[in-house]
């Protein structure tokens, strides 16, 4: 059986979340999220600071109170009144909320990169001081006695797990800040961002970046091999992203403005090597009527009533000459002909920028039960390098993968991919791009020609191309199977005749009684 990686194989994240969730009482998950995640973040940066301070006290005591010594190692300076030991000692005081707010303000004051990021409303009267104290006690036990690196990883995993659980609790609203981990892993493992510039124009809480860094480290690279850029229009979500990346020790340039990526592109000159994005599906109020003449629309003017093709073209605009992108979109993007979308899709296919299409199963997302798809784009299908290997010329072809039958149910409403599912998808794409060991598999994957796609009216739904799964050979001779089927059919005919006779008799009795 395939191993399943659901992000909680350390065994403590789920227990911690259950314990923390019990403490929230009547608070809404959307409010409590910031309370819990803010405290985990405070514990994380305080632990990192204390570990470095212990090193300095042993080797270079005069540097223990010098902020520059910490900044040199990408460690946040934590003022004395903001250190976790002070919070823990004060956990049972009725003023604990005010103390936490003061700690957050003090940390932001001496760490410019955190300015405006940390939650600072722990002192509000509606927040129960006893609950806060108990939450501090609970979080105090995380990573206790672990080494510096293991403690950071453990706190990072707890933070990530909590993000996912809060997204599940918030339903549709949760999906706006969190892309399910197995979807992100599929995109990352498929595109393999080993080094270079990685960009997400609607980055949510930063899951794409975390998984990209994990991928680099898992394949022998280092934090910093990739340069990370992002933009987010929701201020609260931008704060979550900044904290999420800081917990992981990931340096990134994440921009925010309320106008959004289309109307105020914060990184207009960026050309990224890999773009990973999960834009909100089918946005109808994106202000497209004000951008009719925009230079990003190389394949047609996106309709004012749906932003799907605006996202695709914005992403293509930001790709480097050999860049690749993975984009999550609603299934309608693969076949819609409304408002010129069919023409834009045709232009992208004929313009040789669509590399691969993947149909996903339903129930993967917190925000919607509607099945989605993955678009993989390439700025130049004739060129490119995956790690140190040259890709083949893929012009005139598009790979289709139908992954709708993959995945397993993790609870009553939601599905995830297993490690084996992710590997099957990614390995298929890699083999196709390299031209090594790829073969069409009926019902799963097909390398289709542009002529074939034209014959389907430039519709990109994988199910149209991959065909039916090969039926297993039945060793029973045909004559025997035919005879058995005939016997079964005759029995069903006889049963139908008997049922018809019974109904007629009942109707006759009713008619005689009238």
Short mmCIF file of C-alpha atoms in Angstrom, two decimals:
data_model
loop_
_atom_site.label_atom_id
_atom_site.label_comp_id
_atom_site.label_asym_id
_atom_site.label_seq_id
_atom_site.Cartn_x
_atom_site.Cartn_y
_atom_site.Cartn_z
CA UNK A 1 0.00 0.00 0.00
CA UNK A 2 1.25 3.51 -0.83
CA UNK A 3 2.54 5.55 2.07
CA UNK A 4 0.39 8.53 2.92
CA UNK A 5 1.93 11.89 3.80
CA UNK A 6 -0.71 14.09 5.37
CA UNK A 7 1.70 16.45 7.06
CA UNK A 8 1.19 15.10 10.56
CA UNK A 9 3.39 12.03 10.82
CA UNK A 10 5.21 13.39 13.87
CA UNK A 11 2.03 12.45 15.71
CA UNK A 12 1.70 15.51 17.94
CA UNK A 13 0.23 18.19 15.66
CA UNK A 14 -3.28 16.76 15.72
CA UNK A 15 -3.23 16.35 19.52
CA UNK A 16 -2.00 19.91 19.94
CA UNK A 17 -4.69 21.27 17.67
CA UNK A 18 -7.44 19.37 19.49
CA UNK A 19 -6.18 20.71 22.83
CA UNK A 20 -5.88 24.26 21.49
CA UNK A 21 -9.30 24.09 19.82
CA UNK A 22 -10.93 23.12 23.13
CA UNK A 23 -9.60 26.33 24.67
CA UNK A 24 -11.24 28.66 22.16
CA UNK A 25 -14.69 28.32 23.72
CA UNK A 26 -17.19 30.40 21.77
CA UNK A 27 -14.64 32.19 19.57
CA UNK A 28 -15.01 31.85 15.82
CA UNK A 29 -12.16 29.89 14.16
CA UNK A 30 -11.43 32.93 11.95
CA UNK A 31 -10.70 35.03 15.08
CA UNK A 32 -9.02 32.30 17.09
CA UNK A 33 -6.70 31.51 14.19
CA UNK A 34 -4.76 34.74 14.76
CA UNK A 35 -4.65 34.24 18.52
CA UNK A 36 -3.13 30.74 18.29
CA UNK A 37 -0.85 31.32 15.28
CA UNK A 38 0.48 34.58 16.74
CA UNK A 39 1.50 32.80 19.95
CA UNK A 40 3.14 29.92 18.05
CA UNK A 41 5.08 32.52 16.10
CA UNK A 42 6.14 34.31 19.29
CA UNK A 43 7.32 31.01 20.78
CA UNK A 44 9.22 30.19 17.60
CA UNK A 45 11.19 33.42 17.33
CA UNK A 46 11.86 33.44 21.08
CA UNK A 47 13.21 29.87 20.96
CA UNK A 48 15.47 30.78 18.03
CA UNK A 49 16.71 33.85 19.88
CA UNK A 50 17.39 31.95 23.13
CA UNK A 51 19.29 29.19 21.31
CA UNK A 52 21.54 31.77 19.63
CA UNK A 53 21.94 33.68 22.89
CA UNK A 54 23.10 30.51 24.67
CA UNK A 55 25.71 29.98 21.92
CA UNK A 56 26.98 33.54 22.26
CA UNK A 57 27.12 33.39 26.06
CA UNK A 58 29.33 30.31 25.77
CA UNK A 59 31.61 31.57 22.99
CA UNK A 60 31.37 35.38 22.83
CA UNK A 61 29.54 36.75 25.92
CA UNK A 62 29.88 40.42 24.98
CA UNK A 63 27.88 39.75 21.81
CA UNK A 64 24.88 38.21 23.62
CA UNK A 65 23.04 41.55 23.78
CA UNK A 66 24.12 42.81 20.35
CA UNK A 67 21.19 42.66 17.85
CA UNK A 68 23.59 42.51 14.89
CA UNK A 69 24.92 39.14 16.05
CA UNK A 70 21.43 37.71 15.64
CA UNK A 71 20.53 39.46 12.40
CA UNK A 72 23.71 38.06 10.83
CA UNK A 73 22.22 34.56 11.28
CA UNK A 74 18.73 35.61 10.08
CA UNK A 75 17.44 35.39 13.67
CA UNK A 76 14.98 37.97 14.97
CA UNK A 77 16.10 40.09 17.91
CA UNK A 78 13.64 39.60 20.79
CA UNK A 79 13.65 42.28 23.52
CA UNK A 80 13.71 41.00 27.09
CA UNK A 81 10.06 41.89 27.82
CA UNK A 82 8.93 39.95 24.72
CA UNK A 83 10.75 36.67 25.38
CA UNK A 84 8.66 33.55 25.83
CA UNK A 85 10.04 32.91 29.32
CA UNK A 86 8.49 36.24 30.39
CA UNK A 87 5.14 35.30 28.79
CA UNK A 88 5.19 31.90 30.47
CA UNK A 89 5.96 33.38 33.88
CA UNK A 90 3.05 35.83 33.46
CA UNK A 91 0.56 33.38 31.92
CA UNK A 92 -1.79 33.33 34.93
CA UNK A 93 -1.96 37.10 35.36
CA UNK A 94 -5.20 38.86 34.35
CA UNK A 95 -3.09 41.34 32.33
CA UNK A 96 -1.52 38.61 30.11
CA UNK A 97 -3.33 39.90 26.97
CA UNK A 98 -1.84 43.38 27.43
CA UNK A 99 1.62 41.86 28.01
CA UNK A 100 1.40 39.86 24.75
CA UNK A 101 0.34 42.98 22.81
CA UNK A 102 3.29 44.90 24.26
CA UNK A 103 5.62 42.03 23.32
CA UNK A 104 4.38 42.05 19.71
CA UNK A 105 4.82 45.84 19.48
CA UNK A 106 8.36 45.61 20.93
CA UNK A 107 9.34 42.90 18.41
CA UNK A 108 8.00 44.86 15.43
CA UNK A 109 9.84 47.98 16.63
CA UNK A 110 13.28 46.33 16.43
CA UNK A 111 12.61 44.05 13.42
CA UNK A 112 11.53 46.22 10.44
CA UNK A 113 10.65 43.18 8.29
CA UNK A 114 7.84 42.36 10.76
CA UNK A 115 6.35 45.86 10.82
CA UNK A 116 2.55 45.63 10.68
CA UNK A 117 2.63 41.81 10.56
CA UNK A 118 2.03 40.56 14.12
CA UNK A 119 -1.42 40.38 15.76
CA UNK A 120 -1.79 42.94 18.56
CA UNK A 121 -5.31 42.55 19.94
CA UNK A 122 -4.75 40.05 22.75
CA UNK A 123 -5.69 42.67 25.36
CA UNK A 124 -9.26 43.17 24.12
CA UNK A 125 -11.90 42.52 26.82
CA UNK A 126 -13.63 39.82 24.76
CA UNK A 127 -10.52 37.62 24.88
CA UNK A 128 -10.57 35.38 27.93
CA UNK A 129 -7.35 35.79 29.97
CA UNK A 130 -7.64 32.28 31.46
CA UNK A 131 -7.86 30.78 27.95
CA UNK A 132 -4.79 32.80 26.89
CA UNK A 133 -2.81 31.55 29.88
CA UNK A 134 -3.76 27.92 29.18
CA UNK A 135 -2.83 28.35 25.51
CA UNK A 136 0.59 29.70 26.53
CA UNK A 137 1.09 26.66 28.79
CA UNK A 138 0.12 24.33 25.93
CA UNK A 139 2.44 25.99 23.40
CA UNK A 140 5.27 26.08 25.96
CA UNK A 141 5.57 22.31 25.61
CA UNK A 142 6.24 22.38 21.86
CA UNK A 143 9.85 21.52 20.97
CA UNK A 144 10.87 21.50 24.63
CA UNK A 145 14.38 20.05 24.91
CA UNK A 146 14.81 19.65 21.15
CA UNK A 147 17.92 20.81 19.29
CA UNK A 148 17.76 24.18 17.52
CA UNK A 149 17.13 22.85 14.00
CA UNK A 150 14.64 20.20 15.08
CA UNK A 151 12.78 22.71 17.27
CA UNK A 152 12.42 25.13 14.34
CA UNK A 153 11.14 22.33 12.08
CA UNK A 154 8.69 21.10 14.70
CA UNK A 155 7.27 24.57 15.37
CA UNK A 156 7.07 25.13 11.61
CA UNK A 157 5.13 21.91 11.16
CA UNK A 158 2.76 22.78 14.00
CA UNK A 159 2.16 26.21 12.43
CA UNK A 160 1.50 24.63 9.02
CA UNK A 161 -0.82 21.99 10.50
CA UNK A 162 -2.79 24.63 12.39
CA UNK A 163 -3.14 26.71 9.19
CA UNK A 164 -4.65 23.70 7.42
CA UNK A 165 -7.02 22.87 10.29
CA UNK A 166 -8.24 26.46 10.54
CA UNK A 167 -8.83 26.47 6.78
CA UNK A 168 -10.96 23.35 7.20
CA UNK A 169 -12.90 24.93 10.09
CA UNK A 170 -13.61 28.07 8.07
CA UNK A 171 -14.77 26.20 4.95
CA UNK A 172 -15.02 28.44 1.89
CA UNK A 173 -13.37 31.41 3.64
CA UNK A 174 -10.50 29.17 4.72
CA UNK A 175 -9.79 28.20 1.13
CA UNK A 176 -9.00 31.83 0.35
CA UNK A 177 -5.80 31.75 2.40
CA UNK A 178 -4.81 28.08 2.19
CA UNK A 179 -4.20 25.70 -0.71
CA UNK A 180 -4.32 22.03 0.40
CA UNK A 181 -0.86 20.60 0.95
CA UNK A 182 -1.19 17.65 -1.43
CA UNK A 183 -2.23 19.98 -4.29
CA UNK A 184 0.77 22.24 -3.63
CA UNK A 185 3.11 19.23 -3.40
CA UNK A 186 1.82 17.95 -6.74
CA UNK A 187 2.62 21.28 -8.39
CA UNK A 188 6.03 21.60 -6.74
CA UNK A 189 7.12 18.01 -7.43
CA UNK A 190 5.99 18.38 -11.04
CA UNK A 191 7.79 21.68 -11.75
CA UNK A 192 10.86 20.99 -9.57
CA UNK A 193 11.92 24.50 -8.50
CA UNK A 194 15.57 23.66 -7.68
CA UNK A 195 16.88 27.19 -8.01
CA UNK A 196 16.09 30.62 -9.44
CA UNK A 197 13.16 32.99 -8.93
CA UNK A 198 9.84 31.59 -7.67
CA UNK A 199 6.74 33.81 -7.83
CA UNK A 200 3.12 33.59 -6.69
CA UNK A 201 0.89 36.54 -7.69
CA UNK A 202 -1.85 35.59 -5.17
CA UNK A 203 0.22 33.92 -2.48
CA UNK A 204 -2.29 33.43 0.35
CA UNK A 205 -0.52 32.19 3.48
CA UNK A 206 2.61 31.16 1.54
CA UNK A 207 2.14 27.40 1.21
CA UNK A 208 3.61 27.33 -2.32
CA UNK A 209 6.83 28.86 -1.02
CA UNK A 210 7.13 26.56 2.00
CA UNK A 211 6.74 23.47 -0.18
CA UNK A 212 9.23 24.84 -2.74
CA UNK A 213 11.86 25.32 -0.03
CA UNK A 214 11.12 21.84 1.34
CA UNK A 215 11.61 20.43 -2.16
CA UNK A 216 14.98 22.15 -2.54
CA UNK A 217 16.19 20.87 0.85
CA UNK A 218 14.89 17.33 0.19
CA UNK A 219 16.92 17.21 -3.03
CA UNK A 220 20.22 18.33 -1.55
CA UNK A 221 19.87 22.08 -2.03
CA UNK A 222 19.98 24.88 0.54
CA UNK A 223 17.56 27.49 1.85
CA UNK A 224 18.32 30.44 -0.36
CA UNK A 225 18.84 28.47 -3.60
CA UNK A 226 15.54 29.97 -4.68
CA UNK A 227 14.57 33.63 -4.45
CA UNK A 228 10.93 34.05 -3.46
CA UNK A 229 8.55 36.79 -4.60
CA UNK A 230 4.84 37.17 -3.96
CA UNK A 231 1.89 39.52 -3.82
CA UNK A 232 -1.35 39.34 -1.81
CA UNK A 233 -4.29 41.76 -1.72
CA UNK A 234 -5.83 40.61 1.59
CA UNK A 235 -3.92 42.33 4.41
CA UNK A 236 -4.80 39.71 7.04
CA UNK A 237 -3.68 36.89 4.74
CA UNK A 238 -0.46 38.79 3.88
CA UNK A 239 0.33 38.88 7.62
CA UNK A 240 -0.24 35.12 7.88
CA UNK A 241 2.12 34.60 4.93
CA UNK A 242 4.86 36.75 6.45
CA UNK A 243 4.62 34.83 9.75
CA UNK A 244 4.47 31.45 7.99
CA UNK A 245 7.68 32.16 6.08
CA UNK A 246 9.42 33.64 9.12
CA UNK A 247 8.62 30.51 11.16
CA UNK A 248 10.40 28.53 8.44
CA UNK A 249 13.36 30.91 8.27
CA UNK A 250 12.50 31.70 4.64
CA UNK A 251 13.60 35.09 3.35
CA UNK A 252 11.12 36.45 0.79
CA UNK A 253 9.90 39.61 -0.88
CA UNK A 254 6.13 39.53 -0.27
CA UNK A 255 4.22 42.67 -1.28
CA UNK A 256 0.76 43.86 -0.29
CA UNK A 257 -1.61 46.47 -1.58
CA UNK A 258 -5.38 46.65 -1.47
CA UNK A 259 -5.72 47.24 -5.23
CA UNK A 260 -4.53 43.74 -6.11
CA UNK A 261 -2.11 42.20 -8.59
CA UNK A 262 -4.00 43.17 -11.75
CA UNK A 263 -4.38 46.86 -10.94
CA UNK A 264 -1.16 47.49 -9.03
CA UNK A 265 1.46 44.93 -10.00
CA UNK A 266 4.10 45.39 -7.28
CA UNK A 267 6.75 43.47 -9.25
CA UNK A 268 6.27 44.65 -12.85
CA UNK A 269 9.82 43.85 -13.97
CA UNK A 270 10.05 40.40 -12.38
CA UNK A 271 10.58 37.48 -14.78
CA UNK A 272 10.34 34.28 -12.75
CA UNK A 273 11.80 30.85 -13.47
CA UNK A 274 8.88 29.10 -11.76
CA UNK A 275 5.42 30.48 -11.00
CA UNK A 276 3.01 28.60 -8.72
CA UNK A 277 -0.48 29.99 -8.19
CA UNK A 278 -3.95 29.13 -6.94
CA UNK A 279 -5.98 32.21 -7.94
CA UNK A 280 -9.53 32.58 -6.65
CA UNK A 281 -11.82 30.80 -9.14
CA UNK A 282 -14.01 32.68 -11.63
CA UNK A 283 -13.71 36.17 -10.08
CA UNK A 284 -16.38 38.36 -11.64
CA UNK A 285 -15.53 41.69 -9.96
CA UNK A 286 -11.85 42.02 -10.81
CA UNK A 287 -12.23 45.38 -12.57
CA UNK A 288 -11.29 44.08 -16.00
CA UNK A 289 -13.21 46.84 -17.78
CA UNK A 290 -10.52 49.29 -16.59
CA UNK A 291 -7.70 47.21 -18.11
CA UNK A 292 -8.87 46.68 -21.69
CA UNK A 293 -5.64 48.05 -23.19
CA UNK A 294 -3.22 46.34 -20.78
CA UNK A 295 0.02 45.05 -22.32
CA UNK A 296 -0.23 41.71 -20.50
CA UNK A 297 -3.09 40.50 -22.71
CA UNK A 298 -1.07 38.86 -25.52
CA UNK A 299 -3.67 36.16 -26.21
CA UNK A 300 -6.87 38.21 -26.05
CA UNK A 301 -8.66 40.63 -23.75
CA UNK A 302 -10.03 38.73 -20.72
CA UNK A 303 -13.77 39.18 -20.09
CA UNK A 304 -14.73 41.66 -17.37
CA UNK A 305 -16.96 38.97 -15.83
CA UNK A 306 -14.29 36.28 -15.26
CA UNK A 307 -10.60 36.67 -14.31
CA UNK A 308 -9.41 33.12 -15.17
CA UNK A 309 -7.67 34.08 -18.43
CA UNK A 310 -6.41 37.32 -16.90
CA UNK A 311 -4.53 35.22 -14.32
CA UNK A 312 -3.11 32.91 -16.99
CA UNK A 313 -1.88 35.83 -19.09
CA UNK A 314 -0.51 37.77 -16.10
CA UNK A 315 1.47 34.64 -15.18
CA UNK A 316 2.78 34.16 -18.74
CA UNK A 317 3.81 37.83 -18.76
CA UNK A 318 5.95 37.25 -15.66
CA UNK A 319 7.74 34.09 -16.87
CA UNK A 320 11.43 34.19 -17.79
CA UNK A 321 12.33 33.07 -21.36
CA UNK A 322 12.61 29.44 -20.20
CA UNK A 323 10.20 29.70 -17.26
CA UNK A 324 7.41 27.29 -16.37
CA UNK A 325 4.22 27.75 -14.35
CA UNK A 326 1.60 25.68 -12.56
CA UNK A 327 -1.84 27.25 -12.05
CA UNK A 328 -4.94 25.89 -10.29
CA UNK A 329 -8.15 26.91 -12.05
CA UNK A 330 -11.82 25.93 -12.19
CA UNK A 331 -12.64 23.19 -14.70
CA UNK A 332 -14.62 25.62 -16.85
CA UNK A 333 -11.36 27.23 -17.99
CA UNK A 334 -10.60 24.10 -20.04
CA UNK A 335 -13.74 24.24 -22.19
CA UNK A 336 -15.58 27.56 -21.83
CA UNK A 337 -16.34 29.46 -25.04
CA UNK A 338 -18.12 32.37 -23.35
CA UNK A 339 -16.92 35.98 -23.75
CA UNK A 340 -14.03 35.07 -26.00
CA UNK A 341 -12.46 32.53 -23.60
CA UNK A 342 -12.46 29.84 -26.30
CA UNK A 343 -10.48 32.15 -28.61
CA UNK A 344 -7.97 32.96 -25.87
CA UNK A 345 -7.49 29.28 -25.12
CA UNK A 346 -7.02 28.59 -28.86
CA UNK A 347 -4.44 31.40 -29.09
CA UNK A 348 -2.50 30.00 -26.12
CA UNK A 349 -2.52 26.47 -27.58
CA UNK A 350 -1.48 27.65 -31.04
CA UNK A 351 1.06 29.97 -29.42
CA UNK A 352 2.72 26.88 -27.86
CA UNK A 353 2.56 27.96 -24.21
CA UNK A 354 0.30 25.17 -22.87
CA UNK A 355 2.52 22.27 -21.80
CA UNK A 356 0.32 19.96 -19.73
CA UNK A 357 -3.25 19.76 -18.40
CA UNK A 358 -4.22 17.74 -15.32
CA UNK A 359 -7.79 16.98 -14.24
CA UNK A 360 -8.06 16.77 -10.44
CA UNK A 361 -10.60 14.78 -8.41
CA UNK A 362 -13.35 16.55 -6.50
CA UNK A 363 -13.17 17.20 -2.75
CA UNK A 364 -9.49 18.23 -2.68
CA UNK A 365 -10.21 21.81 -1.60
CA UNK A 366 -11.58 23.37 1.56
CA UNK A 367 -13.27 26.18 -0.34
CA UNK A 368 -15.22 24.19 -2.93
CA UNK A 369 -16.34 20.66 -3.73
CA UNK A 370 -16.15 21.50 -7.46
CA UNK A 371 -13.33 19.63 -9.26
CA UNK A 372 -10.50 21.84 -10.44
CA UNK A 373 -7.65 21.41 -12.89
CA UNK A 374 -3.97 22.26 -13.17
CA UNK A 375 -2.59 24.23 -16.11
CA UNK A 376 1.16 23.84 -16.71
CA UNK A 377 2.54 26.58 -18.92
CA UNK A 378 5.96 26.95 -20.58
CA UNK A 379 7.29 30.17 -22.09
CA UNK A 380 9.39 28.19 -24.57
CA UNK A 381 8.47 24.53 -25.18
CA UNK A 382 11.46 24.11 -27.49
CA UNK A 383 13.87 24.81 -24.68
CA UNK A 384 14.46 24.44 -20.95
CA UNK A 385 16.47 22.57 -18.37
CA UNK A 386 15.20 20.45 -15.48
CA UNK A 387 18.01 20.43 -12.94
CA UNK A 388 21.00 19.60 -15.17
CA UNK A 389 19.09 17.83 -17.97
CA UNK A 390 18.01 19.36 -21.25
CA UNK A 391 14.31 19.08 -22.03
CA UNK A 392 13.17 17.87 -25.44
CA UNK A 393 11.38 20.07 -27.96
CA UNK A 394 7.67 19.64 -27.09
CA UNK A 395 6.19 21.98 -29.68
CA UNK A 396 3.16 20.50 -31.42
CA UNK A 397 2.20 18.42 -28.36
CA UNK A 398 0.33 18.81 -25.07
CA UNK A 399 0.36 16.23 -22.29
CA UNK A 400 -3.01 15.34 -20.74
CA UNK A 401 -3.27 13.60 -17.36
CA UNK A 402 -6.59 12.47 -15.89
CA UNK A 403 -6.01 12.19 -12.13
CA UNK A 404 -9.70 12.11 -11.17
CA UNK A 405 -9.50 8.53 -9.90
CA UNK A 406 -6.48 9.18 -7.67
CA UNK A 407 -6.55 10.22 -4.01
CA UNK A 408 -8.07 8.87 -0.78
CA UNK A 409 -10.66 10.28 1.63
CA UNK A 410 -9.12 11.76 4.79
CA UNK A 411 -12.51 12.53 6.31
CA UNK A 412 -16.16 12.62 5.32
CA UNK A 413 -15.79 15.57 2.96
CA UNK A 414 -12.18 15.87 1.84
CA UNK A 415 -9.70 13.95 -0.27
CA UNK A 416 -5.87 14.04 -0.49
CA UNK A 417 -3.24 12.55 -2.79
CA UNK A 418 -0.89 9.91 -1.42
CA UNK A 419 2.87 10.06 -1.98
CA UNK A 420 2.42 7.43 -4.72
CA UNK A 421 -0.28 9.51 -6.44
CA UNK A 422 1.94 12.61 -6.48
CA UNK A 423 4.93 10.60 -7.74
CA UNK A 424 2.84 9.03 -10.53
CA UNK A 425 1.69 12.44 -11.80
CA UNK A 426 5.11 14.11 -11.50
CA UNK A 427 7.04 11.16 -12.98
CA UNK A 428 4.68 11.03 -15.97
CA UNK A 429 5.29 14.72 -16.71
CA UNK A 430 9.06 14.39 -16.23
CA UNK A 431 9.29 11.37 -18.53
CA UNK A 432 7.25 13.18 -21.21
CA UNK A 433 9.31 16.39 -21.01
CA UNK A 434 12.60 14.51 -21.17
CA UNK A 435 11.45 12.00 -23.79
CA UNK A 436 12.68 9.12 -21.63
CA UNK A 437 10.40 6.23 -20.76
CA UNK A 438 7.08 7.95 -21.47
CA UNK A 439 4.14 5.98 -22.89
CA UNK A 440 0.45 6.84 -23.18
CA UNK A 441 -1.67 4.99 -20.59
CA UNK A 442 -5.34 4.61 -21.61
CA UNK A 443 -7.55 6.28 -19.03
CA UNK A 444 -4.65 8.16 -17.41
CA UNK A 445 -2.34 10.05 -19.78
CA UNK A 446 -2.01 10.96 -23.44
CA UNK A 447 0.45 13.05 -25.43
CA UNK A 448 -1.89 14.71 -27.92
CA UNK A 449 -0.92 16.55 -31.08
CA UNK A 450 -2.05 20.07 -31.86
CA UNK A 451 -4.05 18.59 -34.77
CA UNK A 452 -5.90 16.33 -32.32
CA UNK A 453 -6.63 19.31 -30.05
CA UNK A 454 -7.89 21.33 -33.03
CA UNK A 455 -10.28 18.49 -33.89
CA UNK A 456 -11.74 18.87 -30.37
CA UNK A 457 -12.31 22.62 -30.86
CA UNK A 458 -9.31 23.51 -28.65
CA UNK A 459 -11.02 22.08 -25.58
CA UNK A 460 -8.40 20.98 -23.01
CA UNK A 461 -10.37 18.54 -20.84
CA UNK A 462 -8.07 15.51 -20.32
CA UNK A 463 -10.99 13.05 -20.40
CA UNK A 464 -11.46 13.82 -24.13
CA UNK A 465 -7.94 12.64 -24.95
CA UNK A 466 -6.84 9.90 -22.54
CA UNK A 467 -9.57 7.46 -23.59
CA UNK A 468 -10.98 4.63 -21.53
CA UNK A 469 -8.96 2.55 -19.11
CA UNK A 470 -7.92 -0.76 -20.62
CA UNK A 471 -10.30 -3.49 -19.50
CA UNK A 472 -8.73 -6.47 -17.75
CA UNK A 473 -8.60 -9.63 -19.83
CA UNK A 474 -11.27 -12.15 -18.85
CA UNK A 475 -9.95 -15.69 -19.14
CA UNK A 476 -13.45 -17.21 -19.43
CA UNK A 477 -14.10 -18.30 -23.07
CA UNK A 478 -16.50 -16.01 -24.95
CA UNK A 479 -19.03 -18.76 -25.62
CA UNK A 480 -19.33 -19.49 -21.89
CA UNK A 481 -19.64 -15.77 -21.01
CA UNK A 482 -22.29 -15.30 -23.74
CA UNK A 483 -24.28 -18.32 -22.53
CA UNK A 484 -24.19 -17.06 -18.92
CA UNK A 485 -25.32 -13.59 -19.98
CA UNK A 486 -28.14 -15.08 -22.06
CA UNK A 487 -29.34 -17.16 -19.08
CA UNK A 488 -29.24 -14.06 -16.83
CA UNK A 489 -31.21 -12.02 -19.38
CA UNK A 490 -33.85 -14.76 -19.84
CA UNK A 491 -34.32 -14.91 -16.05
CA UNK A 492 -34.75 -11.11 -15.91
CA UNK A 493 -37.30 -11.24 -18.77
CA UNK A 494 -39.29 -13.94 -16.90
CA UNK A 495 -39.17 -11.84 -13.70
CA UNK A 496 -40.39 -8.78 -15.61
CA UNK A 497 -43.29 -10.76 -17.12
CA UNK A 498 -44.28 -12.06 -13.69
CA UNK A 499 -44.16 -8.52 -12.24
CA UNK A 500 -46.24 -7.18 -15.16
CA UNK A 501 -48.90 -9.89 -14.61
CA UNK A 502 -49.08 -9.03 -10.87
CA UNK A 503 -49.51 -5.31 -11.58
CA UNK A 504 -52.24 -6.02 -14.19
CA UNK A 505 -54.13 -8.22 -11.68
CA UNK A 506 -53.94 -5.52 -8.97
CA UNK A 507 -55.16 -2.83 -11.39
CA UNK A 508 -58.09 -5.07 -12.41
CA UNK A 509 -59.14 -5.49 -8.74
CA UNK A 510 -59.01 -1.72 -8.23
CA UNK A 511 -61.04 -1.13 -11.42
CA UNK A 512 -63.75 -3.64 -10.30
CA UNK A 513 -64.04 -1.87 -6.92
CA UNK A 514 -64.71 1.54 -8.51
#
